[in-house]
PDB file of C-alpha atoms and ligand atoms in Angstrom:
ATOM      1  CA  MET A1153      62.817  -6.704 -51.727  1.00 79.00           C
ATOM      2  CA  SER A1154      59.051  -5.099 -50.642  1.00 94.00           C
ATOM      3  CA  ARG A1155      57.111  -6.773 -48.003  1.00 97.00           C
ATOM      4  CA  VAL A1156      54.563  -9.045 -48.271  1.00 98.00           C
ATOM      5  CA  ALA A1157      50.764  -8.304 -47.705  1.00 98.00           C
ATOM      6  CA  LEU A1158      48.234 -10.810 -47.646  1.00 98.00           C
ATOM      7  CA  VAL A1159      44.238  -9.452 -47.465  1.00 98.00           C
ATOM      8  CA  THR A1160      41.507 -11.601 -47.176  1.00 98.00           C
ATOM      9  CA  GLY A1161      38.447 -10.504 -49.097  1.00 98.00           C
ATOM     10  CA  GLY A1162      41.027  -8.700 -51.218  1.00 97.00           C
ATOM     11  CA  SER A1163      39.536  -8.937 -54.409  1.00 97.00           C
ATOM     12  CA  ARG A1164      35.973  -6.960 -53.839  1.00 95.00           C
ATOM     13  CA  GLY A1165      34.530  -4.277 -52.238  1.00 95.00           C
ATOM     14  CA  ILE A1166      36.399  -2.572 -49.440  1.00 98.00           C
ATOM     15  CA  GLY A1167      39.541  -5.487 -49.287  1.00 98.00           C
ATOM     16  CA  ALA A1168      40.281  -4.629 -53.473  1.00 98.00           C
ATOM     17  CA  ALA A1169      40.812  -1.103 -52.238  1.00 98.00           C
ATOM     18  CA  ILE A1170      43.060  -2.134 -49.741  1.00 98.00           C
ATOM     19  CA  SER A1171      45.166  -4.639 -52.348  1.00 98.00           C
ATOM     20  CA  LYS A1172      45.193  -1.427 -54.555  1.00 98.00           C
ATOM     21  CA  ALA A1173      46.419   0.696 -52.230  1.00 98.00           C
ATOM     22  CA  LEU A1174      49.139  -1.486 -50.795  1.00 98.00           C
ATOM     23  CA  LYS A1175      50.362  -2.465 -53.892  1.00 98.00           C
ATOM     24  CA  ALA A1176      50.690   1.335 -54.853  1.00 98.00           C
ATOM     25  CA  ALA A1177      52.373   2.235 -52.207  1.00 98.00           C
ATOM     26  CA  GLY A1178      54.732  -0.764 -52.990  1.00 98.00           C
ATOM     27  CA  TYR A1179      54.173  -3.754 -51.371  1.00 98.00           C
ATOM     28  CA  THR A1180      54.376  -7.510 -53.028  1.00 98.00           C
ATOM     29  CA  VAL A1181      50.056  -8.300 -52.666  1.00 98.00           C
ATOM     30  CA  ALA A1182      48.422 -11.196 -52.285  1.00 98.00           C
ATOM     31  CA  ALA A1183      44.273 -11.087 -52.074  1.00 98.00           C
ATOM     32  CA  THR A1184      42.177 -14.277 -51.226  1.00 98.00           C
ATOM     33  CA  TYR A1185      38.652 -14.696 -51.835  1.00 98.00           C
ATOM     34  CA  ALA A1186      35.956 -17.860 -51.054  1.00 97.00           C
ATOM     35  CA  GLY A1187      33.772 -18.060 -53.919  1.00 92.00           C
ATOM     36  CA  ASN A1188      33.463 -15.428 -56.639  1.00 90.00           C
ATOM     37  CA  ASP A1189      36.240 -16.792 -59.196  1.00 95.00           C
ATOM     38  CA  GLU A1190      34.812 -14.414 -61.871  1.00 94.00           C
ATOM     39  CA  ALA A1191      35.534 -11.135 -59.793  1.00 94.00           C
ATOM     40  CA  ALA A1192      38.881 -12.904 -58.646  1.00 96.00           C
ATOM     41  CA  LYS A1193      39.720 -12.983 -62.168  1.00 96.00           C
ATOM     42  CA  ALA A1194      38.548 -10.017 -63.524  1.00 96.00           C
ATOM     43  CA  PHE A1195      40.397  -8.014 -60.301  1.00 97.00           C
ATOM     44  CA  THR A1196      43.731 -10.154 -61.378  1.00 97.00           C
ATOM     45  CA  ASP A1197      43.386  -8.877 -64.899  1.00 97.00           C
ATOM     46  CA  GLU A1198      43.112  -5.261 -63.659  1.00 97.00           C
ATOM     47  CA  THR A1199      45.659  -5.201 -60.898  1.00 98.00           C
ATOM     48  CA  GLY A1200      48.010  -7.751 -61.908  1.00 97.00           C
ATOM     49  CA  ILE A1201      47.573  -8.710 -57.850  1.00 98.00           C
ATOM     50  CA  HIS A1202      47.639 -12.492 -56.938  1.00 96.00           C
ATOM     51  CA  THR A1203      44.583 -14.298 -56.036  1.00 98.00           C
ATOM     52  CA  TYR A1204      43.970 -17.694 -53.898  1.00 98.00           C
ATOM     53  CA  LYS A1205      40.883 -19.388 -53.352  1.00 98.00           C
ATOM     54  CA  TRP A1206      39.908 -20.169 -49.768  1.00 98.00           C
ATOM     55  CA  SER A1207      37.257 -19.751 -47.013  1.00 98.00           C
ATOM     56  CA  VAL A1208      39.032 -18.155 -43.913  1.00 98.00           C
ATOM     57  CA  ALA A1209      36.207 -20.154 -41.797  1.00 98.00           C
ATOM     58  CA  ASP A1210      38.137 -23.473 -42.380  1.00 98.00           C
ATOM     59  CA  TYR A1211      41.599 -23.306 -40.601  1.00 98.00           C
ATOM     60  CA  ASP A1212      43.725 -26.115 -42.628  1.00 98.00           C
ATOM     61  CA  ALA A1213      42.249 -24.514 -45.508  1.00 98.00           C
ATOM     62  CA  CYS A1214      44.231 -21.021 -44.580  1.00 98.00           C
ATOM     63  CA  VAL A1215      47.418 -23.346 -42.892  1.00 98.00           C
ATOM     64  CA  GLU A1216      47.180 -24.818 -46.661  1.00 98.00           C
ATOM     65  CA  GLY A1217      46.726 -21.182 -48.515  1.00 98.00           C
ATOM     66  CA  ILE A1218      49.164 -19.397 -46.614  1.00 98.00           C
ATOM     67  CA  ALA A1219      51.935 -21.827 -47.545  1.00 98.00           C
ATOM     68  CA  LYS A1220      50.861 -21.709 -50.882  1.00 98.00           C
ATOM     69  CA  VAL A1221      51.499 -17.569 -50.374  1.00 98.00           C
ATOM     70  CA  GLU A1222      54.598 -17.815 -48.700  1.00 98.00           C
ATOM     71  CA  ALA A1223      56.096 -20.386 -51.399  1.00 98.00           C
ATOM     72  CA  ASP A1224      55.089 -18.050 -54.134  1.00 98.00           C
ATOM     73  CA  LEU A1225      55.415 -14.729 -52.716  1.00 98.00           C
ATOM     74  CA  GLY A1226      57.901 -15.122 -49.390  1.00 98.00           C
ATOM     75  CA  PRO A1227      57.249 -14.833 -45.853  1.00 98.00           C
ATOM     76  CA  VAL A1228      53.879 -12.359 -45.193  1.00 98.00           C
ATOM     77  CA  ASP A1229      54.879  -9.461 -43.118  1.00 98.00           C
ATOM     78  CA  ILE A1230      51.332  -7.863 -42.738  1.00 98.00           C
ATOM     79  CA  LEU A1231      48.142  -9.679 -43.084  1.00 99.00           C
ATOM     80  CA  VAL A1232      44.745  -7.430 -43.013  1.00 99.00           C
ATOM     81  CA  ASN A1233      41.571  -9.095 -41.722  1.00 98.00           C
ATOM     82  CA  ASN A1234      39.496  -7.900 -43.902  1.00 98.00           C
ATOM     83  CA  ALA A1235      37.083 -10.779 -45.349  1.00 98.00           C
ATOM     84  CA  GLY A1236      33.332 -10.424 -44.107  1.00 97.00           C
ATOM     85  CA  ILE A1237      29.727 -11.480 -44.284  1.00 96.00           C
ATOM     86  CA  THR A1238      26.394 -10.815 -43.357  1.00 96.00           C
ATOM     87  CA  ARG A1239      23.289 -12.704 -42.066  1.00 97.00           C
ATOM     88  CA  ASP A1240      21.271 -10.059 -40.696  1.00 96.00           C
ATOM     89  CA  ALA A1241      17.934 -11.184 -39.535  1.00 97.00           C
ATOM     90  CA  PRO A1242      16.591  -9.424 -36.183  1.00 98.00           C
ATOM     91  CA  PHE A1243      16.961 -11.844 -33.368  1.00 98.00           C
ATOM     92  CA  HIS A1244      13.336 -13.830 -32.858  1.00 98.00           C
ATOM     93  CA  LYS A1245      14.257 -14.834 -36.891  1.00 98.00           C
ATOM     94  CA  MET A1246      17.931 -15.130 -36.555  1.00 98.00           C
ATOM     95  CA  THR A1247      18.697 -19.349 -37.253  1.00 98.00           C
ATOM     96  CA  ARG A1248      21.860 -20.845 -34.838  1.00 98.00           C
ATOM     97  CA  GLU A1249      23.514 -21.562 -38.383  1.00 98.00           C
ATOM     98  CA  GLN A1250      23.667 -17.822 -39.332  1.00 98.00           C
ATOM     99  CA  TRP A1251      24.870 -16.989 -35.824  1.00 98.00           C
ATOM    100  CA  ALA A1252      27.252 -19.939 -36.771  1.00 98.00           C
ATOM    101  CA  GLU A1253      27.700 -18.709 -40.208  1.00 98.00           C
ATOM    102  CA  VAL A1254      28.990 -14.862 -39.403  1.00 98.00           C
ATOM    103  CA  MET A1255      31.014 -15.914 -36.286  1.00 98.00           C
ATOM    104  CA  ASP A1256      33.442 -18.732 -37.867  1.00 98.00           C
ATOM    105  CA  THR A1257      34.167 -16.171 -40.503  1.00 98.00           C
ATOM    106  CA  ASN A1258      34.589 -12.568 -39.277  1.00 98.00           C
ATOM    107  CA  LEU A1259      35.577 -13.819 -36.062  1.00 98.00           C
ATOM    108  CA  SER A1260      37.349 -17.168 -36.152  1.00 98.00           C
ATOM    109  CA  GLY A1261      38.752 -16.088 -39.500  1.00 98.00           C
ATOM    110  CA  LEU A1262      40.799 -14.091 -37.691  1.00 98.00           C
ATOM    111  CA  PHE A1263      42.382 -16.106 -35.664  1.00 99.00           C
ATOM    112  CA  ASN A1264      42.736 -19.346 -38.512  1.00 98.00           C
ATOM    113  CA  MET A1265      44.445 -16.476 -40.907  1.00 98.00           C
ATOM    114  CA  THR A1266      46.644 -14.950 -38.052  1.00 99.00           C
ATOM    115  CA  HIS A1267      47.789 -18.125 -36.160  1.00 98.00           C
ATOM    116  CA  PRO A1268      49.754 -19.939 -38.661  1.00 98.00           C
ATOM    117  CA  LEU A1269      51.114 -16.336 -39.055  1.00 98.00           C
ATOM    118  CA  TRP A1270      51.826 -15.246 -35.891  1.00 98.00           C
ATOM    119  CA  ASN A1271      55.129 -17.552 -34.890  1.00 98.00           C
ATOM    120  CA  GLY A1272      56.714 -16.506 -38.477  1.00 98.00           C
ATOM    121  CA  MET A1273      56.662 -13.172 -37.180  1.00 98.00           C
ATOM    122  CA  ARG A1274      57.313 -13.642 -34.106  1.00 98.00           C
ATOM    123  CA  GLU A1275      60.453 -15.182 -35.471  1.00 98.00           C
ATOM    124  CA  ARG A1276      61.251 -12.028 -38.085  1.00 98.00           C
ATOM    125  CA  SER A1277      60.687  -9.896 -35.494  1.00 98.00           C
ATOM    126  CA  PHE A1278      58.340  -7.800 -37.381  1.00 98.00           C
ATOM    127  CA  GLY A1279      54.313  -7.765 -38.353  1.00 98.00           C
ATOM    128  CA  ARG A1280      51.635  -6.191 -38.945  1.00 98.00           C
ATOM    129  CA  ILE A1281      47.761  -7.742 -38.313  1.00 98.00           C
ATOM    130  CA  ILE A1282      45.526  -4.846 -39.019  1.00 99.00           C
ATOM    131  CA  SER A1283      41.944  -6.157 -39.022  1.00 99.00           C
ATOM    132  CA  ILE A1284      38.873  -4.388 -40.622  1.00 98.00           C
ATOM    133  CA  SER A1285      36.118  -4.316 -37.768  1.00 98.00           C
ATOM    134  CA  SER A1286      33.042  -2.559 -38.017  1.00 98.00           C
ATOM    135  CA  ILE A1287      30.833   0.649 -36.267  1.00 98.00           C
ATOM    136  CA  ASN A1288      28.573  -2.111 -35.912  1.00 98.00           C
ATOM    137  CA  GLY A1289      30.481  -3.695 -33.395  1.00 98.00           C
ATOM    138  CA  GLN A1290      31.149  -0.449 -31.539  1.00 98.00           C
ATOM    139  CA  LYS A1291      27.295   0.375 -31.329  1.00 98.00           C
ATOM    140  CA  GLY A1292      25.383  -2.342 -31.887  1.00 98.00           C
ATOM    141  CA  GLN A1293      22.684  -2.630 -35.126  1.00 97.00           C
ATOM    142  CA  PHE A1294      19.131  -3.828 -35.139  1.00 96.00           C
ATOM    143  CA  GLY A1295      19.316  -7.170 -36.966  1.00 96.00           C
ATOM    144  CA  GLN A1296      23.220  -7.565 -36.486  1.00 98.00           C
ATOM    145  CA  ALA A1297      23.053  -9.765 -33.145  1.00 98.00           C
ATOM    146  CA  ASN A1298      25.471 -12.526 -34.954  1.00 98.00           C
ATOM    147  CA  TYR A1299      27.984  -9.496 -37.091  1.00 98.00           C
ATOM    148  CA  SER A1300      28.007  -6.813 -33.699  1.00 98.00           C
ATOM    149  CA  ALA A1301      29.174  -9.749 -31.739  1.00 99.00           C
ATOM    150  CA  ALA A1302      32.234 -10.923 -34.252  1.00 99.00           C
ATOM    151  CA  LYS A1303      32.707  -7.802 -35.179  1.00 99.00           C
ATOM    152  CA  ALA A1304      33.140  -6.003 -31.284  1.00 98.00           C
ATOM    153  CA  GLY A1305      34.897  -9.545 -30.961  1.00 99.00           C
ATOM    154  CA  ASP A1306      37.795  -8.421 -33.757  1.00 99.00           C
ATOM    155  CA  ILE A1307      38.324  -5.688 -31.192  1.00 98.00           C
ATOM    156  CA  GLY A1308      39.152  -7.608 -28.211  1.00 98.00           C
ATOM    157  CA  PHE A1309      41.235 -10.098 -30.099  1.00 98.00           C
ATOM    158  CA  THR A1310      43.329  -7.169 -31.166  1.00 99.00           C
ATOM    159  CA  LYS A1311      44.026  -5.319 -28.205  1.00 98.00           C
ATOM    160  CA  ALA A1312      44.677  -9.025 -26.809  1.00 98.00           C
ATOM    161  CA  LEU A1313      47.617  -9.624 -29.524  1.00 98.00           C
ATOM    162  CA  ALA A1314      49.085  -5.723 -29.332  1.00 98.00           C
ATOM    163  CA  GLN A1315      50.156  -6.702 -26.175  1.00 98.00           C
ATOM    164  CA  GLU A1316      51.524 -10.013 -26.966  1.00 98.00           C
ATOM    165  CA  GLY A1317      52.975  -8.832 -30.258  1.00 98.00           C
ATOM    166  CA  ALA A1318      54.738  -5.064 -28.693  1.00 98.00           C
ATOM    167  CA  ARG A1319      57.856  -7.183 -27.777  1.00 98.00           C
ATOM    168  CA  LYS A1320      58.809  -8.662 -31.199  1.00 98.00           C
ATOM    169  CA  ASN A1321      58.251  -5.670 -33.031  1.00 98.00           C
ATOM    170  CA  ILE A1322      54.333  -6.433 -34.080  1.00 98.00           C
ATOM    171  CA  THR A1323      51.967  -4.670 -33.614  1.00 98.00           C
ATOM    172  CA  ALA A1324      48.675  -5.390 -33.845  1.00 99.00           C
ATOM    173  CA  ASN A1325      45.466  -2.904 -34.926  1.00 99.00           C
ATOM    174  CA  VAL A1326      41.732  -2.637 -35.564  1.00 98.00           C
ATOM    175  CA  ILE A1327      39.523  -0.528 -37.888  1.00 98.00           C
ATOM    176  CA  CYS A1328      36.168   0.379 -37.641  1.00 98.00           C
ATOM    177  CA  PRO A1329      34.712   1.531 -40.862  1.00 98.00           C
ATOM    178  CA  GLY A1330      31.013   2.880 -41.095  1.00 98.00           C
ATOM    179  CA  TYR A1331      28.898   2.283 -43.891  1.00 97.00           C
ATOM    180  CA  ILE A1332      30.954   2.202 -46.741  1.00 97.00           C
ATOM    181  CA  ALA A1333      29.425   2.249 -50.851  1.00 95.00           C
ATOM    182  CA  THR A1334      29.820  -1.698 -51.406  1.00 94.00           C
ATOM    183  CA  GLU A1335      28.039  -4.578 -52.515  1.00 91.00           C
ATOM    184  CA  MET A1336      27.740  -5.641 -48.701  1.00 91.00           C
ATOM    185  CA  VAL A1337      25.552  -2.022 -47.822  1.00 92.00           C
ATOM    186  CA  MET A1338      23.517  -1.654 -51.077  1.00 92.00           C
ATOM    187  CA  ALA A1339      22.232  -5.203 -50.153  1.00 92.00           C
ATOM    188  CA  VAL A1340      20.797  -3.416 -47.210  1.00 92.00           C
ATOM    189  CA  PRO A1341      16.712  -2.695 -48.127  1.00 93.00           C
ATOM    190  CA  GLU A1342      16.535   0.694 -49.694  1.00 94.00           C
ATOM    191  CA  LYS A1343      14.416   2.825 -47.348  1.00 95.00           C
ATOM    192  CA  VAL A1344      16.580   1.143 -44.393  1.00 93.00           C
ATOM    193  CA  ARG A1345      19.953   2.927 -45.961  1.00 94.00           C
ATOM    194  CA  ASP A1346      18.506   6.061 -46.606  1.00 95.00           C
ATOM    195  CA  ALA A1347      17.298   6.124 -42.946  1.00 96.00           C
ATOM    196  CA  ILE A1348      21.073   5.197 -42.070  1.00 94.00           C
ATOM    197  CA  ILE A1349      22.511   7.376 -44.536  1.00 96.00           C
ATOM    198  CA  GLY A1350      20.559  10.615 -42.802  1.00 97.00           C
ATOM    199  CA  THR A1351      21.844   9.613 -39.792  1.00 97.00           C
ATOM    200  CA  ILE A1352      25.819  10.199 -40.910  1.00 98.00           C
ATOM    201  CA  PRO A1353      26.849  13.897 -40.422  1.00 98.00           C
ATOM    202  CA  VAL A1354      29.552  14.061 -43.218  1.00 97.00           C
ATOM    203  CA  GLY A1355      25.758  13.654 -45.147  1.00 96.00           C
ATOM    204  CA  ARG A1356      27.065  10.363 -47.368  1.00 96.00           C
ATOM    205  CA  LEU A1357      28.410   6.568 -47.662  1.00 96.00           C
ATOM    206  CA  GLY A1358      32.451   6.207 -47.435  1.00 97.00           C
ATOM    207  CA  GLU A1359      34.391   5.052 -50.149  1.00 97.00           C
ATOM    208  CA  PRO A1360      36.474   2.015 -50.004  1.00 98.00           C
ATOM    209  CA  GLU A1361      39.580   4.094 -50.286  1.00 98.00           C
ATOM    210  CA  ASP A1362      38.788   5.776 -47.514  1.00 98.00           C
ATOM    211  CA  ILE A1363      39.361   2.841 -45.172  1.00 98.00           C
ATOM    212  CA  ALA A1364      42.349   1.559 -47.670  1.00 98.00           C
ATOM    213  CA  ARG A1365      44.624   5.047 -47.002  1.00 98.00           C
ATOM    214  CA  CYS A1366      44.062   3.563 -43.109  1.00 98.00           C
ATOM    215  CA  VAL A1367      45.533   0.656 -43.769  1.00 98.00           C
ATOM    216  CA  VAL A1368      48.434   1.877 -45.744  1.00 98.00           C
ATOM    217  CA  PHE A1369      49.288   4.222 -42.881  1.00 98.00           C
ATOM    218  CA  LEU A1370      49.218   1.442 -40.244  1.00 98.00           C
ATOM    219  CA  ALA A1371      50.954  -1.401 -42.125  1.00 98.00           C
ATOM    220  CA  SER A1372      54.178   1.076 -42.850  1.00 97.00           C
ATOM    221  CA  ASP A1373      57.407   1.117 -40.671  1.00 96.00           C
ATOM    222  CA  GLU A1374      56.630   4.652 -39.525  1.00 96.00           C
ATOM    223  CA  ALA A1375      53.552   3.337 -37.802  1.00 98.00           C
ATOM    224  CA  GLY A1376      55.623   0.841 -35.200  1.00 97.00           C
ATOM    225  CA  PHE A1377      54.374   2.933 -32.229  1.00 98.00           C
ATOM    226  CA  ILE A1378      50.865   2.252 -32.859  1.00 98.00           C
ATOM    227  CA  THR A1379      49.138  -1.090 -31.547  1.00 98.00           C
ATOM    228  CA  GLY A1380      46.139  -1.702 -29.918  1.00 98.00           C
ATOM    229  CA  SER A1381      44.857   1.137 -30.941  1.00 98.00           C
ATOM    230  CA  THR A1382      40.784   1.269 -32.736  1.00 98.00           C
ATOM    231  CA  LEU A1383      40.755   3.565 -35.742  1.00 98.00           C
ATOM    232  CA  THR A1384      37.596   4.972 -36.461  1.00 98.00           C
ATOM    233  CA  ALA A1385      36.095   5.678 -39.750  1.00 98.00           C
ATOM    234  CA  ASN A1386      32.447   7.041 -40.209  1.00 98.00           C
ATOM    235  CA  GLY A1387      32.119  10.149 -41.160  1.00 98.00           C
ATOM    236  CA  GLY A1388      31.109  10.959 -37.605  1.00 98.00           C
ATOM    237  CA  GLN A1389      27.760   8.795 -37.188  1.00 98.00           C
ATOM    238  CA  TYR A1390      29.365   6.902 -33.810  1.00 98.00           C
ATOM    239  CA  LEU A1391      31.503   9.088 -32.001  1.00 96.00           C
ATOM    240  CA  VAL A1392      33.818   6.464 -29.512  1.00 90.00           C
TER     241      VAL A1392
HETATM  242  N1  CAA B 620      15.179  -0.170 -35.003  1.00 68.35           N
HETATM  243  C1  CAA B 620      14.001  -0.579 -34.853  1.00 68.35           C
HETATM  244  N2  CAA B 620      13.218  -1.146 -35.627  1.00 68.35           N
HETATM  245  C2  CAA B 620      13.539  -1.676 -36.158  1.00 68.35           C
HETATM  246  C3  CAA B 620      14.973  -1.242 -37.048  1.00 68.35           C
HETATM  247  C4  CAA B 620      15.471  -0.419 -36.366  1.00 68.35           C
HETATM  248  N3  CAA B 620      16.899  -0.002 -37.114  1.00 68.35           N
HETATM  249  N4  CAA B 620      14.706  -2.049 -38.632  1.00 68.35           N
HETATM  250  C5  CAA B 620      13.745  -2.721 -38.554  1.00 68.35           C
HETATM  251  N5  CAA B 620      12.491  -2.393 -37.164  1.00 68.35           N
HETATM  252  C6  CAA B 620      11.592  -3.236 -36.965  1.00 68.35           C
HETATM  253  C7  CAA B 620      10.734  -2.987 -38.133  1.00 68.35           C
HETATM  254  O1  CAA B 620       9.620  -1.626 -38.154  1.00 68.35           O
HETATM  255  C8  CAA B 620       9.470  -3.902 -38.227  1.00 68.35           C
HETATM  256  O2  CAA B 620       8.706  -2.976 -37.192  1.00 68.35           O
HETATM  257  P1  CAA B 620       7.351  -3.790 -36.607  1.00 68.35           P
HETATM  258  O3  CAA B 620       7.579  -5.555 -37.006  1.00 68.35           O
HETATM  259  O4  CAA B 620       6.507  -3.201 -36.135  1.00 68.35           O
HETATM  260  O5  CAA B 620       6.320  -3.240 -37.950  1.00 68.35           O
HETATM  261  C9  CAA B 620      10.549  -5.112 -37.116  1.00 68.35           C
HETATM  262  O6  CAA B 620      11.298  -3.998 -36.463  1.00 68.35           O
HETATM  263  C10 CAA B 620      10.880  -6.479 -37.946  1.00 68.35           C
HETATM  264  O7  CAA B 620      11.256  -5.674 -39.242  1.00 68.35           O
HETATM  265  P2  CAA B 620      10.894  -6.635 -40.516  1.00 68.35           P
HETATM  266  O8  CAA B 620       9.618  -7.436 -40.585  1.00 68.35           O
HETATM  267  O9  CAA B 620      11.486  -5.362 -41.441  1.00 68.35           O
HETATM  268  O10 CAA B 620      11.936  -7.719 -40.258  1.00 68.35           O
HETATM  269  P3  CAA B 620      12.671  -8.257 -41.500  1.00 68.35           P
HETATM  270  O11 CAA B 620      12.576  -9.868 -40.801  1.00 68.35           O
HETATM  271  O12 CAA B 620      12.531  -8.279 -42.764  1.00 68.35           O
HETATM  272  O13 CAA B 620      14.410  -7.788 -41.290  1.00 68.35           O
HETATM  273  C11 CAA B 620      16.431  -6.674 -41.057  1.00 68.35           C
HETATM  274  C12 CAA B 620      14.755  -6.865 -40.807  1.00 68.35           C
HETATM  275  C13 CAA B 620      16.837  -7.837 -41.871  1.00 68.35           C
HETATM  276  C14 CAA B 620      16.846  -6.341 -40.193  1.00 68.35           C
HETATM  277  C15 CAA B 620      16.675  -5.191 -41.993  1.00 68.35           C
HETATM  278  O14 CAA B 620      16.155  -4.221 -41.145  1.00 68.35           O
HETATM  279  C16 CAA B 620      17.765  -4.605 -42.440  1.00 68.35           C
HETATM  280  O15 CAA B 620      18.671  -4.905 -43.332  1.00 68.35           O
HETATM  281  N6  CAA B 620      18.551  -3.576 -41.465  1.00 68.35           N
HETATM  282  C17 CAA B 620      19.661  -3.683 -41.732  1.00 68.35           C
HETATM  283  C18 CAA B 620      20.690  -3.965 -40.859  1.00 68.35           C
HETATM  284  C19 CAA B 620      21.955  -3.355 -41.295  1.00 68.35           C
HETATM  285  O16 CAA B 620      22.468  -2.325 -40.933  1.00 68.35           O
HETATM  286  N7  CAA B 620      22.852  -4.091 -41.389  1.00 68.35           N
HETATM  287  C20 CAA B 620      24.738  -3.676 -42.148  1.00 68.35           C
HETATM  288  C21 CAA B 620      24.278  -4.646 -43.220  1.00 68.35           C
HETATM  289  S1  CAA B 620      26.213  -3.247 -43.911  1.00 68.35           S
HETATM  290  C22 CAA B 620      27.158  -4.170 -42.752  1.00 68.35           C
HETATM  291  O17 CAA B 620      27.146  -4.835 -41.896  1.00 68.35           O
HETATM  292  C23 CAA B 620      28.501  -3.091 -42.910  1.00 68.35           C
HETATM  293  C24 CAA B 620      28.967  -2.510 -41.610  1.00 68.35           C
HETATM  294  O18 CAA B 620      29.729  -3.420 -40.710  1.00 68.35           O
HETATM  295  C25 CAA B 620      28.411  -1.378 -41.566  1.00 68.35           C
END
C-alpha cells in the first residue's frame, strides 16, 4: 500500500506542484486549502487528488480535518507544511492584525498540523515532516517583519523536531525557496519584483516544480539519514 502524504495549501502555487509530484512518485495524496473552492475543484478535476477545506491557523479544525483524511485514506506518513500567506507592509505601517494573521498561519500552522500527527508517527516509527520556509526567513526582507519572523521560526521548529523524532525514524526538514513564479510573488508590485529578479544570479524566478522535486527527495525512504536540514533553493540569491 502506498504511503499517504498530506500537503497543506496543496491545491495552488508551490503546493499544487508538490501534490502532483508526490502523486507521480506513487504516494496517496491529500491536499488542504483554506478558501478558494473554485481552484480546489479545478485542481481535483485535473489531478484526481482529494482536497479538504480547513484553515491551518485553527488547531481544532486541523484535528478534525486530519481525522477525516485518515479515515478516508489511512494514517498520514508524510506531512508537507506548505500553506502560507503574506501581509506585507513596512514595519511602521504594520498592524497587530497583519502580524497575527501571518504568525497564526505561517508559524502556528506548523504546530497545529504536526502536533495531531506526531503521536501516530511515533507509534508507527515512521514519519516525514517537510516544511516550506522561505529565503526571507533566512535573510529578512523589507516589508516582511511578520513573514520573516514566522519563516525563521519554521527553521527553529524543524531543528527541534528533528532531534525529538530521530529515534522514531521521523525526519523533519525545511526547504527555503527563493522567489518562485506563483500568484504570491506576482502580487508584489512589478517594479519591486523586477528589482528582486535583478538580484537572482540565475536571472529568473524559480518554478514551483523546483521546490516539488526537493520535497519528493526528502519524503523518500532513502532520505532517512537527512534530518534537521535546511535545503535552500533560491537561484543563488542568498548563500548560507
Ligand atoms: N529596501 C529599502 N527601501 C525600500 C524597499 C527596500 N526593499 N522597498 C521599499 N522601500 C522604500 C521606498 O523606496 C519608500 O521610500 P521613500 O518613502 O523614501 O520613497 C519607503 O520604503 C516606503 O515605500 P512605500 O511607500 O512604497 O511603502 P508601501 O506601504 O507601499 O509598502 C512594500 C511597500 C509593501 C513593502 C513593498 O515595497 C513590497 O511589496 N515589497 C516587497 C516585499 C517582498 O519582497 N515580499 C515578498 C512577497 S513573495 C514571498 O513572500 C514569497 C517568498 O517567500 C519569497
